[in-house]
PDB file of C-alpha atoms in Angstrom:
ATOM      1  CA  MET A   1     -30.988 -40.394  27.108  1.00  0.00           C
ATOM      2  CA  SER A   2     -26.828 -40.818  27.705  1.00  0.00           C
ATOM      3  CA  PRO A   3     -26.447 -43.050  24.523  1.00  0.00           C
ATOM      4  CA  ARG A   4     -27.899 -40.653  22.667  1.00  0.00           C
ATOM      5  CA  ARG A   5     -26.066 -37.873  23.430  1.00  0.00           C
ATOM      6  CA  THR A   6     -22.886 -39.723  22.512  1.00  0.00           C
ATOM      7  CA  ARG A   7     -24.401 -40.806  19.072  1.00  0.00           C
ATOM      8  CA  ARG A   8     -25.354 -37.278  18.451  1.00  0.00           C
ATOM      9  CA  SER A   9     -21.729 -35.825  20.128  1.00  0.00           C
ATOM     10  CA  GLY A  10     -20.318 -38.457  17.297  1.00  0.00           C
ATOM     11  CA  ARG A  11     -22.358 -37.144  14.715  1.00  0.00           C
ATOM     12  CA  ASP A  12     -21.840 -33.060  15.188  1.00  0.00           C
ATOM     13  CA  GLY A  13     -17.967 -34.301  15.264  1.00  0.00           C
ATOM     14  CA  PRO A  14     -16.685 -34.075  11.954  1.00  0.00           C
ATOM     15  CA  ALA A  15     -18.871 -31.085  11.349  1.00  0.00           C
ATOM     16  CA  ARG A  16     -17.468 -29.016  14.118  1.00  0.00           C
ATOM     17  CA  ARG A  17     -13.629 -29.890  12.809  1.00  0.00           C
ATOM     18  CA  ILE A  18     -14.832 -28.872   9.485  1.00  0.00           C
ATOM     19  CA  ARG A  19     -16.172 -25.641  10.714  1.00  0.00           C
ATOM     20  CA  LYS A  20     -12.727 -25.087  12.680  1.00  0.00           C
ATOM     21  CA  GLY A  21     -10.724 -25.902  10.035  1.00  0.00           C
ATOM     22  CA  LEU A  22     -12.410 -23.478   7.528  1.00  0.00           C
ATOM     23  CA  ALA A  23     -11.909 -20.961  10.823  1.00  0.00           C
ATOM     24  CA  TRP A  24      -8.473 -21.248  10.625  1.00  0.00           C
ATOM     25  CA  LEU A  25      -8.285 -21.641   7.004  1.00  0.00           C
ATOM     26  CA  VAL A  26      -9.484 -17.569   7.100  1.00  0.00           C
ATOM     27  CA  LEU A  27      -7.659 -16.604  10.125  1.00  0.00           C
ATOM     28  CA  GLY A  28      -4.391 -17.725   7.743  1.00  0.00           C
ATOM     29  CA  TRP A  29      -5.635 -16.211   4.726  1.00  0.00           C
ATOM     30  CA  LEU A  30      -5.948 -12.870   6.703  1.00  0.00           C
ATOM     31  CA  GLY A  31      -2.732 -13.319   8.829  1.00  0.00           C
ATOM     32  CA  LEU A  32      -0.905 -13.662   5.227  1.00  0.00           C
ATOM     33  CA  SER A  33      -2.341 -11.163   3.689  1.00  0.00           C
ATOM     34  CA  LEU A  34      -1.051  -8.974   6.925  1.00  0.00           C
ATOM     35  CA  VAL A  35       2.149  -9.722   6.543  1.00  0.00           C
ATOM     36  CA  LEU A  36       1.911  -9.449   2.558  1.00  0.00           C
ATOM     37  CA  VAL A  37       0.493  -5.864   3.117  1.00  0.00           C
ATOM     38  CA  LEU A  38       1.304  -4.005   6.031  1.00  0.00           C
ATOM     39  CA  PRO A  39       5.045  -3.899   5.907  1.00  0.00           C
ATOM     40  CA  LEU A  40       5.279  -1.983   2.745  1.00  0.00           C
ATOM     41  CA  ARG A  41       3.459   0.951   4.780  1.00  0.00           C
ATOM     42  CA  TRP A  42       6.807   1.827   5.770  1.00  0.00           C
ATOM     43  CA  LEU A  43       9.508  -0.591   4.218  1.00  0.00           C
ATOM     44  CA  ASN A  44       9.923  -0.013   0.081  1.00  0.00           C
ATOM     45  CA  PRO A  45       9.456  -3.224  -1.369  1.00  0.00           C
ATOM     46  CA  ALA A  46      12.509  -5.066  -2.214  1.00  0.00           C
ATOM     47  CA  THR A  47      11.030  -6.140  -6.122  1.00  0.00           C
ATOM     48  CA  SER A  48       7.729  -7.554  -7.326  1.00  0.00           C
ATOM     49  CA  ALA A  49       6.446 -10.002  -9.174  1.00  0.00           C
ATOM     50  CA  PHE A  50       6.360  -8.315 -12.236  1.00  0.00           C
ATOM     51  CA  MET A  51      10.561  -7.571 -11.720  1.00  0.00           C
ATOM     52  CA  LEU A  52      10.899 -11.441 -11.287  1.00  0.00           C
ATOM     53  CA  GLN A  53       8.835 -12.429 -14.072  1.00  0.00           C
ATOM     54  CA  ALA A  54      10.707  -9.765 -16.323  1.00  0.00           C
ATOM     55  CA  ARG A  55      14.073 -11.614 -15.115  1.00  0.00           C
ATOM     56  CA  GLN A  56      12.478 -15.051 -16.229  1.00  0.00           C
ATOM     57  CA  ASP A  57      11.609 -13.906 -19.579  1.00  0.00           C
ATOM     58  CA  GLY A  58      15.215 -13.127 -19.897  1.00  0.00           C
ATOM     59  CA  PHE A  59      14.807  -9.188 -20.242  1.00  0.00           C
ATOM     60  CA  GLU A  60      17.951  -7.247 -17.843  1.00  0.00           C
ATOM     61  CA  VAL A  61      15.757  -5.182 -14.822  1.00  0.00           C
ATOM     62  CA  ARG A  62      16.634  -1.535 -14.217  1.00  0.00           C
ATOM     63  CA  TRP A  63      15.343   0.230 -11.347  1.00  0.00           C
ATOM     64  CA  GLU A  64      15.896   2.639  -8.861  1.00  0.00           C
ATOM     65  CA  TRP A  65      13.750   3.587  -5.996  1.00  0.00           C
ATOM     66  CA  ALA A  66      12.690   7.433  -5.462  1.00  0.00           C
ATOM     67  CA  ASP A  67      11.027   8.732  -2.553  1.00  0.00           C
ATOM     68  CA  TRP A  68       7.882  10.636  -2.930  1.00  0.00           C
ATOM     69  CA  ASP A  69       9.903  14.059  -2.588  1.00  0.00           C
ATOM     70  CA  ALA A  70      11.948  12.503  -4.796  1.00  0.00           C
ATOM     71  CA  ILE A  71       9.774  12.308  -7.934  1.00  0.00           C
ATOM     72  CA  ALA A  72       8.273  15.397 -10.115  1.00  0.00           C
ATOM     73  CA  PRO A  73       4.571  16.382  -9.124  1.00  0.00           C
ATOM     74  CA  ALA A  74       4.301  16.869 -12.594  1.00  0.00           C
ATOM     75  CA  MET A  75       4.626  12.758 -12.798  1.00  0.00           C
ATOM     76  CA  ALA A  76       2.409  11.747  -9.940  1.00  0.00           C
ATOM     77  CA  ILE A  77      -0.731  13.942 -11.588  1.00  0.00           C
ATOM     78  CA  ALA A  78       0.029  12.617 -15.249  1.00  0.00           C
ATOM     79  CA  ALA A  79      -0.233   9.090 -14.110  1.00  0.00           C
ATOM     80  CA  VAL A  80      -3.255   9.675 -12.149  1.00  0.00           C
ATOM     81  CA  ALA A  81      -5.030  11.764 -15.042  1.00  0.00           C
ATOM     82  CA  ALA A  82      -3.926   8.958 -17.622  1.00  0.00           C
ATOM     83  CA  GLU A  83      -4.748   5.654 -15.451  1.00  0.00           C
ATOM     84  CA  ASP A  84      -7.417   6.532 -12.661  1.00  0.00           C
ATOM     85  CA  GLN A  85      -8.871  10.117 -12.245  1.00  0.00           C
ATOM     86  CA  ARG A  86     -10.962   9.324  -9.251  1.00  0.00           C
ATOM     87  CA  PHE A  87      -7.701   7.649  -7.496  1.00  0.00           C
ATOM     88  CA  PRO A  88      -8.149  10.481  -4.418  1.00  0.00           C
ATOM     89  CA  SER A  89     -11.989  10.024  -3.867  1.00  0.00           C
ATOM     90  CA  HIS A  90     -12.251   6.159  -4.795  1.00  0.00           C
ATOM     91  CA  HIS A  91     -11.950   3.068  -1.964  1.00  0.00           C
ATOM     92  CA  GLY A  92     -10.043   0.778  -4.681  1.00  0.00           C
ATOM     93  CA  PHE A  93     -12.208   0.100  -7.003  1.00  0.00           C
ATOM     94  CA  ASP A  94     -13.519   2.447  -9.731  1.00  0.00           C
ATOM     95  CA  LEU A  95     -17.223   2.090  -9.982  1.00  0.00           C
ATOM     96  CA  HIS A  96     -18.105   4.367 -12.649  1.00  0.00           C
ATOM     97  CA  ALA A  97     -14.953   3.353 -14.220  1.00  0.00           C
ATOM     98  CA  ILE A  98     -16.180  -0.558 -14.490  1.00  0.00           C
ATOM     99  CA  ARG A  99     -19.633   0.184 -15.881  1.00  0.00           C
ATOM    100  CA  SER A 100     -18.545   2.124 -18.739  1.00  0.00           C
ATOM    101  CA  VAL A 101     -16.194  -0.454 -19.327  1.00  0.00           C
ATOM    102  CA  LEU A 102     -18.902  -2.870 -19.613  1.00  0.00           C
ATOM    103  CA  GLN A 103     -21.467  -0.729 -21.648  1.00  0.00           C
ATOM    104  CA  ALA A 104     -18.626   0.449 -24.183  1.00  0.00           C
ATOM    105  CA  GLU A 105     -16.078  -2.270 -24.178  1.00  0.00           C
ATOM    106  CA  GLY A 106     -13.065   0.350 -23.556  1.00  0.00           C
ATOM    107  CA  GLY A 107     -13.011   4.338 -22.589  1.00  0.00           C
ATOM    108  CA  PRO A 108     -11.023   6.875 -24.866  1.00  0.00           C
ATOM    109  CA  GLY A 109      -7.982   6.350 -22.852  1.00  0.00           C
ATOM    110  CA  ARG A 110      -8.122   4.364 -19.416  1.00  0.00           C
ATOM    111  CA  GLY A 111      -9.281   1.025 -18.636  1.00  0.00           C
ATOM    112  CA  ALA A 112     -11.784   0.125 -15.569  1.00  0.00           C
ATOM    113  CA  SER A 113      -8.030  -1.440 -13.477  1.00  0.00           C
ATOM    114  CA  THR A 114      -7.169   1.483 -10.829  1.00  0.00           C
ATOM    115  CA  ILE A 115      -3.864   2.515  -9.518  1.00  0.00           C
ATOM    116  CA  SER A 116      -4.731   0.605  -6.035  1.00  0.00           C
ATOM    117  CA  GLN A 117      -5.516  -2.715  -8.029  1.00  0.00           C
ATOM    118  CA  GLN A 118      -2.603  -2.019 -10.393  1.00  0.00           C
ATOM    119  CA  VAL A 119       0.107  -1.989  -7.275  1.00  0.00           C
ATOM    120  CA  ALA A 120      -1.941  -5.310  -6.330  1.00  0.00           C
ATOM    121  CA  LYS A 121      -0.735  -7.131  -9.613  1.00  0.00           C
ATOM    122  CA  ASN A 122       2.109  -5.731 -10.246  1.00  0.00           C
ATOM    123  CA  LEU A 123       3.998  -6.526  -6.420  1.00  0.00           C
ATOM    124  CA  TRP A 124       2.129  -9.811  -5.961  1.00  0.00           C
ATOM    125  CA  LEU A 125       0.270 -11.140  -8.792  1.00  0.00           C
ATOM    126  CA  TRP A 126       1.204 -12.755 -12.498  1.00  0.00           C
ATOM    127  CA  PRO A 127       0.353 -11.104 -15.940  1.00  0.00           C
ATOM    128  CA  GLY A 128      -2.920 -12.980 -17.103  1.00  0.00           C
ATOM    129  CA  ARG A 129      -7.237 -12.522 -16.675  1.00  0.00           C
ATOM    130  CA  SER A 130      -7.583 -15.514 -14.916  1.00  0.00           C
ATOM    131  CA  TRP A 131     -10.405 -15.319 -12.337  1.00  0.00           C
ATOM    132  CA  LEU A 132      -8.351 -16.818 -10.191  1.00  0.00           C
ATOM    133  CA  ARG A 133      -5.907 -13.625 -10.528  1.00  0.00           C
ATOM    134  CA  LYS A 134      -8.790 -11.372 -10.599  1.00  0.00           C
ATOM    135  CA  GLY A 135     -10.357 -12.540  -7.438  1.00  0.00           C
ATOM    136  CA  LEU A 136      -6.625 -12.464  -5.239  1.00  0.00           C
ATOM    137  CA  GLU A 137      -5.749  -8.670  -7.040  1.00  0.00           C
ATOM    138  CA  ALA A 138      -9.580  -7.528  -5.692  1.00  0.00           C
ATOM    139  CA  TRP A 139      -8.467  -8.899  -1.999  1.00  0.00           C
ATOM    140  CA  LEU A 140      -4.928  -7.769  -2.204  1.00  0.00           C
ATOM    141  CA  THR A 141      -6.676  -4.145  -3.267  1.00  0.00           C
ATOM    142  CA  VAL A 142      -8.967  -4.077  -0.314  1.00  0.00           C
ATOM    143  CA  CYS A 143      -5.608  -4.772   2.159  1.00  0.00           C
ATOM    144  CA  VAL A 144      -4.174  -2.321   0.160  1.00  0.00           C
ATOM    145  CA  GLU A 145      -6.832   0.539   0.662  1.00  0.00           C
ATOM    146  CA  ALA A 146      -7.387  -0.481   4.209  1.00  0.00           C
ATOM    147  CA  LEU A 147      -3.376  -0.663   5.306  1.00  0.00           C
ATOM    148  CA  TRP A 148      -1.732   2.374   3.459  1.00  0.00           C
ATOM    149  CA  PRO A 149      -2.577   5.864   2.887  1.00  0.00           C
ATOM    150  CA  LYS A 150      -3.031   6.815  -0.506  1.00  0.00           C
ATOM    151  CA  ARG A 151      -0.083   9.052  -0.950  1.00  0.00           C
ATOM    152  CA  ARG A 152       1.786   5.647  -0.647  1.00  0.00           C
ATOM    153  CA  ILE A 153      -0.497   3.745  -2.998  1.00  0.00           C
ATOM    154  CA  LEU A 154       0.644   6.485  -5.290  1.00  0.00           C
ATOM    155  CA  GLU A 155       4.488   6.395  -4.450  1.00  0.00           C
ATOM    156  CA  ILE A 156       4.762   2.037  -4.912  1.00  0.00           C
ATOM    157  CA  TYR A 157       2.459   2.436  -7.810  1.00  0.00           C
ATOM    158  CA  LEU A 158       4.925   5.189  -9.686  1.00  0.00           C
ATOM    159  CA  ASN A 159       8.069   3.152  -8.264  1.00  0.00           C
ATOM    160  CA  ALA A 160       6.379  -0.707  -9.393  1.00  0.00           C
ATOM    161  CA  ALA A 161       5.130   0.099 -12.943  1.00  0.00           C
ATOM    162  CA  GLU A 162       7.036  -0.821 -15.759  1.00  0.00           C
ATOM    163  CA  PHE A 163       8.012   2.054 -18.487  1.00  0.00           C
ATOM    164  CA  GLY A 164      10.112  -0.027 -21.232  1.00  0.00           C
ATOM    165  CA  ALA A 165      11.380  -3.561 -21.109  1.00  0.00           C
ATOM    166  CA  GLY A 166      12.339  -4.428 -18.218  1.00  0.00           C
ATOM    167  CA  LEU A 167      12.779  -0.615 -17.265  1.00  0.00           C
ATOM    168  CA  PHE A 168      10.541  -0.166 -13.177  1.00  0.00           C
ATOM    169  CA  GLY A 169      10.237   2.818 -11.849  1.00  0.00           C
ATOM    170  CA  VAL A 170      10.048   6.216 -12.782  1.00  0.00           C
ATOM    171  CA  GLU A 171      13.269   7.163 -11.577  1.00  0.00           C
ATOM    172  CA  ALA A 172      14.814   4.506 -14.019  1.00  0.00           C
ATOM    173  CA  ALA A 173      12.747   5.470 -16.567  1.00  0.00           C
ATOM    174  CA  ALA A 174      13.581   9.180 -16.353  1.00  0.00           C
ATOM    175  CA  ARG A 175      16.949   8.778 -16.623  1.00  0.00           C
ATOM    176  CA  HIS A 176      16.758   5.978 -19.535  1.00  0.00           C
ATOM    177  CA  TYR A 177      14.688   7.765 -21.711  1.00  0.00           C
ATOM    178  CA  PHE A 178      15.611  11.658 -20.406  1.00  0.00           C
ATOM    179  CA  GLY A 179      18.787  11.408 -18.750  1.00  0.00           C
ATOM    180  CA  LYS A 180      17.502  12.990 -15.429  1.00  0.00           C
ATOM    181  CA  SER A 181      16.324  12.579 -12.052  1.00  0.00           C
ATOM    182  CA  ALA A 182      12.413  11.783 -11.340  1.00  0.00           C
ATOM    183  CA  ALA A 183      12.496  15.353  -9.595  1.00  0.00           C
ATOM    184  CA  THR A 184      12.941  17.016 -12.332  1.00  0.00           C
ATOM    185  CA  LEU A 185      10.858  15.778 -15.314  1.00  0.00           C
ATOM    186  CA  SER A 186       8.712  18.229 -17.231  1.00  0.00           C
ATOM    187  CA  PRO A 187       4.786  18.494 -17.438  1.00  0.00           C
ATOM    188  CA  GLU A 188       5.424  17.283 -21.598  1.00  0.00           C
ATOM    189  CA  GLU A 189       7.982  14.149 -20.295  1.00  0.00           C
ATOM    190  CA  ALA A 190       6.205  13.015 -17.261  1.00  0.00           C
ATOM    191  CA  ALA A 191       2.929  12.364 -19.789  1.00  0.00           C
ATOM    192  CA  ARG A 192       5.139  11.163 -22.227  1.00  0.00           C
ATOM    193  CA  LEU A 193       6.005   8.262 -19.583  1.00  0.00           C
ATOM    194  CA  ALA A 194       1.829   8.017 -18.858  1.00  0.00           C
ATOM    195  CA  ALA A 195       1.182   7.461 -22.002  1.00  0.00           C
ATOM    196  CA  VAL A 196       3.117   4.256 -22.633  1.00  0.00           C
ATOM    197  CA  LEU A 197       1.882   2.432 -19.602  1.00  0.00           C
ATOM    198  CA  PRO A 198      -0.763   0.385 -21.211  1.00  0.00           C
ATOM    199  CA  ALA A 199       2.097  -0.836 -23.211  1.00  0.00           C
ATOM    200  CA  PRO A 200       5.410  -0.093 -22.208  1.00  0.00           C
ATOM    201  CA  ARG A 201       7.302  -2.731 -24.025  1.00  0.00           C
ATOM    202  CA  ARG A 202       6.021  -1.316 -27.627  1.00  0.00           C
ATOM    203  CA  MET A 203       6.302   2.163 -27.041  1.00  0.00           C
ATOM    204  CA  ASN A 204       8.966   4.946 -26.604  1.00  0.00           C
ATOM    205  CA  PRO A 205       8.759   7.822 -24.591  1.00  0.00           C
ATOM    206  CA  ALA A 206      11.663   9.138 -25.979  1.00  0.00           C
ATOM    207  CA  GLU A 207      10.882   9.075 -29.362  1.00  0.00           C
ATOM    208  CA  PRO A 208       7.508   9.132 -29.464  1.00  0.00           C
ATOM    209  CA  GLY A 209       4.535   7.857 -32.278  1.00  0.00           C
ATOM    210  CA  PRO A 210       1.725   9.128 -33.812  1.00  0.00           C
ATOM    211  CA  TYR A 211      -0.360   7.498 -30.544  1.00  0.00           C
ATOM    212  CA  VAL A 212       2.005   8.478 -28.020  1.00  0.00           C
ATOM    213  CA  ARG A 213       1.988  11.773 -28.707  1.00  0.00           C
ATOM    214  CA  GLU A 214      -1.865  12.035 -29.025  1.00  0.00           C
ATOM    215  CA  ARG A 215      -1.442   9.868 -25.958  1.00  0.00           C
ATOM    216  CA  SER A 216       0.701  12.377 -24.118  1.00  0.00           C
ATOM    217  CA  ARG A 217      -1.797  15.156 -25.348  1.00  0.00           C
ATOM    218  CA  TRP A 218      -4.898  13.800 -24.120  1.00  0.00           C
ATOM    219  CA  ILE A 219      -3.047  13.936 -20.489  1.00  0.00           C
ATOM    220  CA  MET A 220      -2.033  16.869 -20.481  1.00  0.00           C
ATOM    221  CA  GLU A 221      -5.722  18.192 -21.504  1.00  0.00           C
ATOM    222  CA  GLN A 222      -6.802  16.164 -18.847  1.00  0.00           C
ATOM    223  CA  VAL A 223      -4.011  16.824 -15.561  1.00  0.00           C
ATOM    224  CA  ARG A 224      -5.568  20.660 -16.734  1.00  0.00           C
ATOM    225  CA  GLY A 225      -9.216  19.527 -16.308  1.00  0.00           C
ATOM    226  CA  LEU A 226      -8.365  18.375 -12.726  1.00  0.00           C
ATOM    227  CA  GLY A 227      -6.128  20.992 -11.576  1.00  0.00           C
ATOM    228  CA  GLY A 228      -3.305  20.069 -12.019  1.00  0.00           C
ATOM    229  CA  PRO A 229      -0.835  18.917  -9.052  1.00  0.00           C
ATOM    230  CA  ALA A 230      -2.793  20.561  -6.306  1.00  0.00           C
ATOM    231  CA  TYR A 231      -5.542  17.518  -7.235  1.00  0.00           C
ATOM    232  CA  LEU A 232      -3.031  15.522  -5.220  1.00  0.00           C
ATOM    233  CA  ARG A 233      -2.392  17.618  -2.462  1.00  0.00           C
ATOM    234  CA  GLU A 234      -4.783  16.227  -0.045  1.00  0.00           C
ATOM    235  CA  LEU A 235      -3.223  12.953  -0.499  1.00  0.00           C
ATOM    236  CA  ARG A 236      -1.816  11.605   3.042  1.00  0.00           C
TER     237      ARG A 236
END
């Protein structure tokens, strides 16, 4: 009996080591995710993956952080109206928008990527459409939604989004395009800034072409339909 127990233990040893190794791998991944995401609940990011990429591409990065209270409410609601109208209620993924995009291959002005997903991509990942990047984006989106309040997600989004070649955040964008702070943006100016988000390196909110003018009008209509800045009043 004793030799049999010894042989069985020997056969089970590698399997146990594999399971233990996988368990440590999962714990390590969870720990790394926690280290990446949790501190930014309170600390402002010093840079982002997209800013680093812009520098690598040869652009001069212009960026200035603006706290939530230093951003015009018109800008926050314009971004939500343009990019993610279900932002206050979803948990990182807009399943309705995903279904619409799959069925219609695009909507009348918005894609399926939520603000939370865009934050995960802009802060930690790279441009592209690979399955690896999408998988990492989905996981980091789950972490962001679990660890940050909604207002913090939107605050970081408004500070990390690119509004022009190397121009990041609403404060730098407001000063560059309109010569004013993000706190004093008008609803029309906010809508124009939100209008360029799909392709900020090809559009100029200060000198809008037909697409930006039409899209900014659409955004302002959506803002009115949502009830204006009051739509975000309950964000915490």
